[in-house]
Amino acid sequence: MEFPFDINQLFSERISVLDQTLVAGRKSAGRPDLQAHIATVIDELGRASAKAQQLTAPITSASKLQTQKHQLYLLKNGESSGGRGVVVGFLKVGYKKLFLLDRQGVHVEAEPLCVLDFYIAENLQRNGYGLELFNFMLQHKNLEPVLMAYDRPSPKFLSFLAKHYCLTQSVPQVNNFVVFEGFFLNRAAAQLRKVPPKKPDGEIKPYSLMEREAVRQEQKSLPWPFAPPHSPQRSVASQWSKSLSVGCSPSRAPPRVTPTSSPGCNRNQSPQSPLSDRCRARRTSSQQGLVARCNLYSRHMDTRAVGLLHRCSPGTGLSCFHLSLHPRRTA
């Protein structure tokens, strides 16, 4: 693959190793113009590789290499193109955390070195360049090809591995990676970790505990008509409603409530005294409040309200009925 600039000036070695810095040697270090040319070479190689593999988008580019911890091995031929050199191809590798299946179907968690992209120019294939580039990577990483994983290899790449490294028996996987027999046997025990078995599914809960606690706190903050039954605002009303419903049943007459004498309030006192009026107003206000609560959502008075009206004195009957129709004024 030829370019309008000098390839030998960018890449001093026959095989250059590139990483996130996009620096191929001492010449390109601190030279933004040379690094821009290197980025152009990587982008063109990535587009050519995607076209050869019939991919919708390139998986190798200069921007992706700068953001990922991958390494790219670039092979050149310095004698071609009038001494300016040409780019033969590249090989990109990187470590990936994978969940693989062995022959017994057991899930194994591993982080092997993976071949992510491999491309040799079409007019330079079958000249030994791919084998030279792949062997250089194996020596640089000090690794065997059976211990590596291969990301979506093309049929040409699979035939290349079978011809030069005798990798023919692959272990089926559910992802796009391919591993061969011997991957699980020859690896160290520290590099493999079996995934713990999945816990059995428990009962399905409608919402989490935090959401349940939030709903409980929200219900506690609601006003009295919308509060839950266990709230203290309705507990008193519920007790009175139970007692009133028992007393107003058709088979039993409503019980008479004997007024209790409070301290300082004597029966022999005259009705015109201010102290007796205060005691009577206190008793009637509590009963009127109960009648107002019972008839808050009803257009007509129920039996509980009638029972309370019977308990009221004849002089205060009209006021009780008036307060039951307007509970907010009594409050």
mmCIF file of C-alpha atoms in Angstrom:
data_model
loop_
_atom_site.group_PDB
_atom_site.id
_atom_site.type_symbol
_atom_site.label_atom_id
_atom_site.label_comp_id
_atom_site.label_asym_id
_atom_site.label_seq_id
_atom_site.Cartn_x
_atom_site.Cartn_y
_atom_site.Cartn_z
ATOM 1 C CA MET A 1 0.000 0.000 0.000
ATOM 2 C CA GLU A 2 1.604 3.220 -1.175
ATOM 3 C CA PHE A 3 1.310 6.695 0.336
ATOM 4 C CA PRO A 4 2.343 10.166 -0.947
ATOM 5 C CA PHE A 5 4.913 10.566 1.854
ATOM 6 C CA ASP A 6 8.044 8.674 2.813
ATOM 7 C CA ILE A 7 7.220 5.533 4.799
ATOM 8 C CA ASN A 8 10.861 4.989 5.809
ATOM 9 C CA GLN A 9 10.863 8.360 7.535
ATOM 10 C CA LEU A 10 7.859 7.341 9.643
ATOM 11 C CA PHE A 11 8.854 3.775 10.461
ATOM 12 C CA SER A 12 12.524 3.114 10.981
ATOM 13 C CA GLU A 13 12.167 -0.624 11.645
ATOM 14 C CA ARG A 14 10.827 -3.294 9.321
ATOM 15 C CA ILE A 15 8.157 -4.180 11.924
ATOM 16 C CA SER A 16 7.098 -1.321 14.177
ATOM 17 C CA VAL A 17 5.068 -1.679 17.365
ATOM 18 C CA LEU A 18 2.506 1.096 17.909
ATOM 19 C CA ASP A 19 0.430 1.828 21.021
ATOM 20 C CA GLN A 20 -1.641 4.717 22.371
ATOM 21 C CA THR A 21 1.124 7.252 21.790
ATOM 22 C CA LEU A 22 1.289 6.631 18.005
ATOM 23 C CA VAL A 23 5.078 6.858 18.187
ATOM 24 C CA ALA A 24 6.963 4.480 15.861
ATOM 25 C CA GLY A 25 10.518 5.516 16.787
ATOM 26 C CA ARG A 26 12.725 8.335 17.930
ATOM 27 C CA LYS A 27 12.125 10.275 14.737
ATOM 28 C CA SER A 28 8.375 10.594 15.232
ATOM 29 C CA ALA A 29 8.609 11.440 18.946
ATOM 30 C CA GLY A 30 7.647 15.072 19.441
ATOM 31 C CA ARG A 31 6.772 15.553 15.778
ATOM 32 C CA PRO A 32 3.059 16.286 15.305
ATOM 33 C CA ASP A 33 3.397 16.267 11.523
ATOM 34 C CA LEU A 34 4.876 12.764 11.518
ATOM 35 C CA GLN A 35 2.254 11.509 13.980
ATOM 36 C CA ALA A 36 -0.460 12.861 11.663
ATOM 37 C CA HIS A 37 1.026 10.806 8.815
ATOM 38 C CA ILE A 38 1.105 7.726 11.067
ATOM 39 C CA ALA A 39 -2.581 8.258 11.902
ATOM 40 C CA THR A 40 -3.345 8.471 8.166
ATOM 41 C CA VAL A 41 -1.567 5.147 7.530
ATOM 42 C CA ILE A 42 -3.485 3.416 10.342
ATOM 43 C CA ASP A 43 -6.831 4.742 9.138
ATOM 44 C CA GLU A 44 -6.199 3.591 5.559
ATOM 45 C CA LEU A 45 -5.165 0.131 6.735
ATOM 46 C CA GLY A 46 -8.270 -0.137 8.905
ATOM 47 C CA ARG A 47 -10.584 0.765 6.015
ATOM 48 C CA ALA A 48 -8.856 -1.727 3.712
ATOM 49 C CA SER A 49 -9.181 -4.480 6.326
ATOM 50 C CA ALA A 50 -12.893 -3.765 6.843
ATOM 51 C CA LYS A 51 -13.472 -3.860 3.081
ATOM 52 C CA ALA A 52 -11.640 -7.184 2.737
ATOM 53 C CA GLN A 53 -13.702 -8.716 5.598
ATOM 54 C CA GLN A 54 -16.941 -7.156 4.302
ATOM 55 C CA LEU A 55 -17.553 -5.199 7.504
ATOM 56 C CA THR A 56 -19.851 -2.210 7.691
ATOM 57 C CA ALA A 57 -17.308 -0.092 9.606
ATOM 58 C CA PRO A 58 -13.564 -0.382 10.272
ATOM 59 C CA ILE A 59 -12.563 -1.820 13.631
ATOM 60 C CA THR A 60 -9.064 -0.339 13.513
ATOM 61 C CA SER A 61 -8.343 3.381 13.444
ATOM 62 C CA ALA A 62 -5.921 5.844 14.992
ATOM 63 C CA SER A 63 -8.555 7.283 17.325
ATOM 64 C CA LYS A 64 -9.532 3.829 18.623
ATOM 65 C CA LEU A 65 -5.903 2.889 19.127
ATOM 66 C CA GLN A 66 -5.358 6.020 21.222
ATOM 67 C CA THR A 67 -8.284 5.201 23.536
ATOM 68 C CA GLN A 68 -7.673 1.442 23.950
ATOM 69 C CA LYS A 69 -4.815 -0.532 25.435
ATOM 70 C CA HIS A 70 -4.046 -2.407 22.242
ATOM 71 C CA GLN A 71 -0.859 -2.894 20.262
ATOM 72 C CA LEU A 72 -0.479 -2.736 16.511
ATOM 73 C CA TYR A 73 2.350 -4.440 14.624
ATOM 74 C CA LEU A 74 2.978 -2.742 11.274
ATOM 75 C CA LEU A 75 5.076 -4.372 8.543
ATOM 76 C CA LYS A 76 6.721 -2.358 5.752
ATOM 77 C CA ASN A 77 8.883 -3.008 2.711
ATOM 78 C CA GLY A 78 11.473 -0.257 2.592
ATOM 79 C CA GLU A 79 12.909 -1.046 -0.834
ATOM 80 C CA SER A 80 9.707 -0.598 -2.820
ATOM 81 C CA SER A 81 8.232 2.563 -4.382
ATOM 82 C CA GLY A 82 11.560 4.076 -5.372
ATOM 83 C CA GLY A 83 13.102 3.764 -1.903
ATOM 84 C CA ARG A 84 10.246 5.483 -0.070
ATOM 85 C CA GLY A 85 8.786 2.175 1.098
ATOM 86 C CA VAL A 86 5.296 0.673 1.144
ATOM 87 C CA VAL A 87 3.110 -0.648 3.941
ATOM 88 C CA VAL A 88 2.553 -4.422 3.677
ATOM 89 C CA GLY A 89 0.015 -5.010 6.463
ATOM 90 C CA PHE A 90 -0.660 -4.926 10.201
ATOM 91 C CA LEU A 91 -1.676 -7.113 13.134
ATOM 92 C CA LYS A 92 -3.583 -5.755 16.141
ATOM 93 C CA VAL A 93 -3.702 -7.626 19.452
ATOM 94 C CA GLY A 94 -5.018 -6.879 22.938
ATOM 95 C CA TYR A 95 -6.151 -8.523 26.164
ATOM 96 C CA LYS A 96 -9.855 -9.192 26.622
ATOM 97 C CA LYS A 97 -11.829 -10.584 29.534
ATOM 98 C CA LEU A 98 -13.915 -13.430 28.126
ATOM 99 C CA PHE A 99 -16.393 -16.016 29.393
ATOM 100 C CA LEU A 100 -15.630 -19.198 27.495
ATOM 101 C CA LEU A 101 -16.964 -22.757 27.415
ATOM 102 C CA ASP A 102 -14.700 -25.798 27.641
ATOM 103 C CA ARG A 103 -15.445 -29.205 26.155
ATOM 104 C CA GLN A 104 -17.637 -30.142 29.144
ATOM 105 C CA GLY A 105 -19.717 -26.987 28.772
ATOM 106 C CA VAL A 106 -18.362 -25.362 31.941
ATOM 107 C CA HIS A 107 -18.146 -21.581 31.920
ATOM 108 C CA VAL A 108 -14.585 -20.356 32.446
ATOM 109 C CA GLU A 109 -13.537 -16.759 32.930
ATOM 110 C CA ALA A 110 -10.219 -15.912 31.225
ATOM 111 C CA GLU A 111 -8.318 -12.872 29.971
ATOM 112 C CA PRO A 112 -6.179 -14.096 27.071
ATOM 113 C CA LEU A 113 -4.308 -12.183 24.417
ATOM 114 C CA CYS A 114 -6.651 -11.845 21.446
ATOM 115 C CA VAL A 115 -6.002 -11.241 17.770
ATOM 116 C CA LEU A 116 -8.389 -8.392 16.984
ATOM 117 C CA ASP A 117 -7.493 -7.512 13.390
ATOM 118 C CA PHE A 118 -5.097 -8.987 10.807
ATOM 119 C CA TYR A 119 -4.612 -7.703 7.286
ATOM 120 C CA ILE A 120 -2.092 -8.080 4.453
ATOM 121 C CA ALA A 121 -2.498 -6.112 1.223
ATOM 122 C CA GLU A 122 -4.158 -8.177 -1.493
ATOM 123 C CA ASN A 123 -1.340 -7.686 -4.034
ATOM 124 C CA LEU A 124 1.272 -8.808 -1.473
ATOM 125 C CA GLN A 125 -0.428 -11.934 -0.093
ATOM 126 C CA ARG A 126 1.069 -15.441 -0.400
ATOM 127 C CA ASN A 127 4.599 -14.072 -0.124
ATOM 128 C CA GLY A 128 5.275 -15.008 3.500
ATOM 129 C CA TYR A 129 4.570 -11.559 4.930
ATOM 130 C CA GLY A 130 1.690 -12.733 7.109
ATOM 131 C CA LEU A 131 3.761 -15.544 8.635
ATOM 132 C CA GLU A 132 6.658 -13.157 9.300
ATOM 133 C CA LEU A 133 4.391 -10.679 11.000
ATOM 134 C CA PHE A 134 2.589 -13.291 13.104
ATOM 135 C CA ASN A 135 5.843 -14.959 14.239
ATOM 136 C CA PHE A 136 7.274 -11.602 15.250
ATOM 137 C CA MET A 137 4.240 -10.994 17.452
ATOM 138 C CA LEU A 138 4.548 -14.437 19.083
ATOM 139 C CA GLN A 139 8.204 -13.832 19.874
ATOM 140 C CA HIS A 140 7.507 -10.340 21.181
ATOM 141 C CA LYS A 141 4.774 -11.663 23.487
ATOM 142 C CA ASN A 142 6.540 -14.961 24.223
ATOM 143 C CA LEU A 143 3.308 -16.857 23.630
ATOM 144 C CA GLU A 144 2.001 -19.859 21.756
ATOM 145 C CA PRO A 145 -0.819 -19.454 19.225
ATOM 146 C CA VAL A 146 -2.951 -22.135 20.914
ATOM 147 C CA LEU A 147 -3.153 -19.982 24.051
ATOM 148 C CA MET A 148 -4.675 -17.052 22.192
ATOM 149 C CA ALA A 149 -8.240 -16.182 21.280
ATOM 150 C CA TYR A 150 -9.251 -14.943 17.839
ATOM 151 C CA ASP A 151 -11.954 -12.360 17.321
ATOM 152 C CA ARG A 152 -14.231 -13.325 14.411
ATOM 153 C CA PRO A 153 -11.506 -14.797 12.180
ATOM 154 C CA SER A 154 -12.097 -14.885 8.435
ATOM 155 C CA PRO A 155 -11.902 -18.151 6.458
ATOM 156 C CA LYS A 156 -8.479 -17.098 5.128
ATOM 157 C CA PHE A 157 -7.209 -16.532 8.656
ATOM 158 C CA LEU A 158 -8.529 -19.930 9.810
ATOM 159 C CA SER A 159 -6.786 -21.669 6.923
ATOM 160 C CA PHE A 160 -3.621 -19.712 7.776
ATOM 161 C CA LEU A 161 -3.720 -21.006 11.376
ATOM 162 C CA ALA A 162 -4.424 -24.569 10.258
ATOM 163 C CA LYS A 163 -1.571 -24.536 7.713
ATOM 164 C CA HIS A 164 1.209 -23.001 9.812
ATOM 165 C CA TYR A 165 0.239 -23.857 13.413
ATOM 166 C CA CYS A 166 -1.976 -26.960 13.053
ATOM 167 C CA LEU A 167 -4.905 -25.282 14.789
ATOM 168 C CA THR A 168 -7.901 -27.126 13.367
ATOM 169 C CA GLN A 169 -10.079 -28.346 16.261
ATOM 170 C CA SER A 170 -11.877 -25.360 17.730
ATOM 171 C CA VAL A 171 -14.087 -25.348 20.815
ATOM 172 C CA PRO A 172 -17.534 -23.862 20.014
ATOM 173 C CA GLN A 173 -18.319 -20.618 21.824
ATOM 174 C CA VAL A 174 -21.432 -18.474 22.165
ATOM 175 C CA ASN A 175 -19.554 -15.247 21.340
ATOM 176 C CA ASN A 176 -17.570 -14.206 18.289
ATOM 177 C CA PHE A 177 -14.237 -15.479 19.631
ATOM 178 C CA VAL A 178 -12.618 -18.734 18.556
ATOM 179 C CA VAL A 179 -10.355 -20.866 20.770
ATOM 180 C CA PHE A 180 -8.779 -24.186 19.927
ATOM 181 C CA GLU A 181 -8.170 -27.422 21.803
ATOM 182 C CA GLY A 182 -5.342 -27.048 24.280
ATOM 183 C CA PHE A 183 -6.434 -23.576 25.326
ATOM 184 C CA PHE A 184 -7.834 -24.843 28.645
ATOM 185 C CA LEU A 185 -5.196 -27.569 29.190
ATOM 186 C CA ASN A 186 -1.963 -25.661 28.685
ATOM 187 C CA ARG A 187 -2.911 -22.473 30.497
ATOM 188 C CA ALA A 188 -1.865 -21.880 34.076
ATOM 189 C CA ALA A 189 -4.464 -22.331 36.783
ATOM 190 C CA ALA A 190 -4.015 -18.702 37.836
ATOM 191 C CA GLN A 191 -5.087 -17.485 34.410
ATOM 192 C CA LEU A 192 -8.361 -19.429 34.482
ATOM 193 C CA ARG A 193 -11.154 -18.899 36.968
ATOM 194 C CA LYS A 194 -14.380 -20.804 36.879
ATOM 195 C CA VAL A 195 -17.494 -18.716 37.161
ATOM 196 C CA PRO A 196 -19.509 -19.545 40.325
ATOM 197 C CA PRO A 197 -22.830 -21.285 39.673
ATOM 198 C CA LYS A 198 -25.821 -19.052 39.266
ATOM 199 C CA LYS A 199 -27.995 -18.691 42.339
ATOM 200 C CA PRO A 200 -31.525 -20.064 42.060
ATOM 201 C CA ASP A 201 -34.139 -17.475 41.346
ATOM 202 C CA GLY A 202 -36.126 -16.498 44.401
ATOM 203 C CA GLU A 203 -39.621 -15.147 44.585
ATOM 204 C CA ILE A 204 -40.270 -12.125 42.431
ATOM 205 C CA LYS A 205 -40.759 -9.002 44.483
ATOM 206 C CA PRO A 206 -42.837 -6.140 43.123
ATOM 207 C CA TYR A 207 -40.269 -3.544 44.126
ATOM 208 C CA SER A 208 -37.106 -3.294 46.152
ATOM 209 C CA LEU A 209 -36.827 -2.636 49.864
ATOM 210 C CA MET A 210 -35.684 0.934 49.300
ATOM 211 C CA GLU A 211 -38.723 1.691 47.161
ATOM 212 C CA ARG A 212 -40.956 0.014 49.724
ATOM 213 C CA GLU A 213 -39.509 2.175 52.494
ATOM 214 C CA ALA A 214 -39.980 5.284 50.348
ATOM 215 C CA VAL A 215 -43.634 4.407 49.791
ATOM 216 C CA ARG A 216 -44.102 3.821 53.534
ATOM 217 C CA GLN A 217 -42.604 7.201 54.377
ATOM 218 C CA GLU A 218 -44.772 8.863 51.747
ATOM 219 C CA GLN A 219 -47.905 7.282 53.184
ATOM 220 C CA LYS A 220 -46.996 8.498 56.663
ATOM 221 C CA SER A 221 -46.752 12.068 55.414
ATOM 222 C CA LEU A 222 -50.254 12.058 53.859
ATOM 223 C CA PRO A 223 -53.139 13.954 55.559
ATOM 224 C CA TRP A 224 -55.796 12.149 57.599
ATOM 225 C CA PRO A 225 -58.319 11.106 54.882
ATOM 226 C CA PHE A 226 -55.557 9.576 52.726
ATOM 227 C CA ALA A 227 -53.383 8.142 55.496
ATOM 228 C CA PRO A 228 -52.952 4.328 55.785
ATOM 229 C CA PRO A 229 -55.012 2.425 58.372
ATOM 230 C CA HIS A 230 -52.030 1.969 60.717
ATOM 231 C CA SER A 231 -51.388 5.717 60.991
ATOM 232 C CA PRO A 232 -52.050 7.292 64.386
ATOM 233 C CA GLN A 233 -54.403 9.855 62.846
ATOM 234 C CA ARG A 234 -57.072 7.274 62.063
ATOM 235 C CA SER A 235 -56.476 4.901 64.951
ATOM 236 C CA VAL A 236 -58.696 6.904 67.327
ATOM 237 C CA ALA A 237 -61.428 7.274 64.756
ATOM 238 C CA SER A 238 -61.353 3.573 63.925
ATOM 239 C CA GLN A 239 -61.777 2.631 67.600
ATOM 240 C CA TRP A 240 -64.752 4.957 67.993
ATOM 241 C CA SER A 241 -66.319 3.729 64.773
ATOM 242 C CA LYS A 242 -66.087 0.112 65.973
ATOM 243 C CA SER A 243 -67.721 0.963 69.286
ATOM 244 C CA LEU A 244 -70.427 3.003 67.593
ATOM 245 C CA SER A 245 -71.185 0.320 65.047
ATOM 246 C CA VAL A 246 -71.684 -2.239 67.811
ATOM 247 C CA GLY A 247 -73.914 0.079 69.768
ATOM 248 C CA CYS A 248 -76.042 0.993 66.742
ATOM 249 C CA SER A 249 -76.770 -2.534 65.573
ATOM 250 C CA PRO A 250 -80.536 -3.285 64.997
ATOM 251 C CA SER A 251 -80.597 -6.047 67.643
ATOM 252 C CA ARG A 252 -79.193 -3.922 70.399
ATOM 253 C CA ALA A 253 -80.139 -0.476 71.602
ATOM 254 C CA PRO A 254 -77.461 2.166 71.612
ATOM 255 C CA PRO A 255 -75.832 2.269 75.036
ATOM 256 C CA ARG A 256 -76.130 5.400 77.079
ATOM 257 C CA VAL A 257 -72.929 7.136 77.886
ATOM 258 C CA THR A 258 -72.765 8.292 81.469
ATOM 259 C CA PRO A 259 -70.917 11.560 81.649
ATOM 260 C CA THR A 260 -67.922 11.401 83.914
ATOM 261 C CA SER A 261 -67.406 14.128 86.352
ATOM 262 C CA SER A 262 -64.232 16.013 85.792
ATOM 263 C CA PRO A 263 -62.346 17.699 88.622
ATOM 264 C CA GLY A 264 -63.767 21.043 89.357
ATOM 265 C CA CYS A 265 -67.021 20.370 87.544
ATOM 266 C CA ASN A 266 -69.779 19.487 90.066
ATOM 267 C CA ARG A 267 -73.268 18.315 89.122
ATOM 268 C CA ASN A 268 -74.885 20.621 91.638
ATOM 269 C CA GLN A 269 -73.489 23.684 89.972
ATOM 270 C CA SER A 270 -75.939 25.924 88.189
ATOM 271 C CA PRO A 271 -76.118 25.713 84.379
ATOM 272 C CA GLN A 272 -75.524 29.425 84.163
ATOM 273 C CA SER A 273 -72.073 29.229 85.756
ATOM 274 C CA PRO A 274 -69.140 29.764 83.331
ATOM 275 C CA LEU A 275 -67.386 26.658 84.642
ATOM 276 C CA SER A 276 -70.295 24.355 83.752
ATOM 277 C CA ASP A 277 -70.594 25.973 80.317
ATOM 278 C CA ARG A 278 -66.929 25.287 79.707
ATOM 279 C CA CYS A 279 -67.302 21.608 80.705
ATOM 280 C CA ARG A 280 -70.376 21.213 78.520
ATOM 281 C CA ALA A 281 -68.650 22.853 75.546
ATOM 282 C CA ARG A 282 -65.669 20.534 75.951
ATOM 283 C CA ARG A 283 -67.878 17.401 75.950
ATOM 284 C CA THR A 284 -69.984 18.513 72.993
ATOM 285 C CA SER A 285 -66.962 19.562 70.942
ATOM 286 C CA SER A 286 -65.460 16.048 71.144
ATOM 287 C CA GLN A 287 -68.786 14.454 70.150
ATOM 288 C CA GLN A 288 -69.349 16.941 67.360
ATOM 289 C CA GLY A 289 -65.878 16.243 65.986
ATOM 290 C CA LEU A 290 -66.670 12.543 65.832
ATOM 291 C CA VAL A 291 -69.924 13.234 64.008
ATOM 292 C CA ALA A 292 -68.068 15.442 61.552
ATOM 293 C CA ARG A 293 -65.538 12.694 60.840
ATOM 294 C CA CYS A 294 -68.205 10.088 60.322
ATOM 295 C CA ASN A 295 -70.089 12.253 57.812
ATOM 296 C CA LEU A 296 -67.120 13.679 55.938
ATOM 297 C CA TYR A 297 -67.867 11.900 52.659
ATOM 298 C CA SER A 298 -71.615 11.286 53.043
ATOM 299 C CA ARG A 299 -74.528 13.453 52.010
ATOM 300 C CA HIS A 300 -76.794 11.923 54.666
ATOM 301 C CA MET A 301 -76.163 11.103 58.256
ATOM 302 C CA ASP A 302 -75.597 7.451 59.111
ATOM 303 C CA THR A 303 -76.636 5.528 62.222
ATOM 304 C CA ARG A 304 -73.471 6.472 64.058
ATOM 305 C CA ALA A 305 -74.249 10.144 63.647
ATOM 306 C CA VAL A 306 -77.838 9.569 64.797
ATOM 307 C CA GLY A 307 -76.562 7.837 67.905
ATOM 308 C CA LEU A 308 -74.379 10.785 68.672
ATOM 309 C CA LEU A 309 -77.281 13.171 68.141
ATOM 310 C CA HIS A 310 -79.353 11.238 70.654
ATOM 311 C CA ARG A 311 -76.611 11.660 73.168
ATOM 312 C CA CYS A 312 -76.569 15.417 72.708
ATOM 313 C CA SER A 313 -78.863 17.553 74.860
ATOM 314 C CA PRO A 314 -82.016 19.008 73.285
ATOM 315 C CA GLY A 315 -80.496 22.423 73.368
ATOM 316 C CA THR A 316 -77.482 21.414 71.357
ATOM 317 C CA GLY A 317 -79.129 19.063 68.803
ATOM 318 C CA LEU A 318 -79.311 21.694 66.120
ATOM 319 C CA SER A 319 -75.722 22.700 66.668
ATOM 320 C CA CYS A 320 -74.605 19.056 66.373
ATOM 321 C CA PHE A 321 -76.465 18.648 63.096
ATOM 322 C CA HIS A 322 -75.034 21.913 61.823
ATOM 323 C CA LEU A 323 -71.482 20.897 62.735
ATOM 324 C CA SER A 324 -71.828 17.500 61.042
ATOM 325 C CA LEU A 325 -72.599 19.220 57.734
ATOM 326 C CA HIS A 326 -69.657 21.608 58.098
ATOM 327 C CA PRO A 327 -66.784 19.614 59.618
ATOM 328 C CA ARG A 328 -64.104 22.035 58.521
ATOM 329 C CA ARG A 329 -65.607 24.895 60.537
ATOM 330 C CA THR A 330 -65.527 22.827 63.710
ATOM 331 C CA ALA A 331 -61.932 21.960 63.074
#
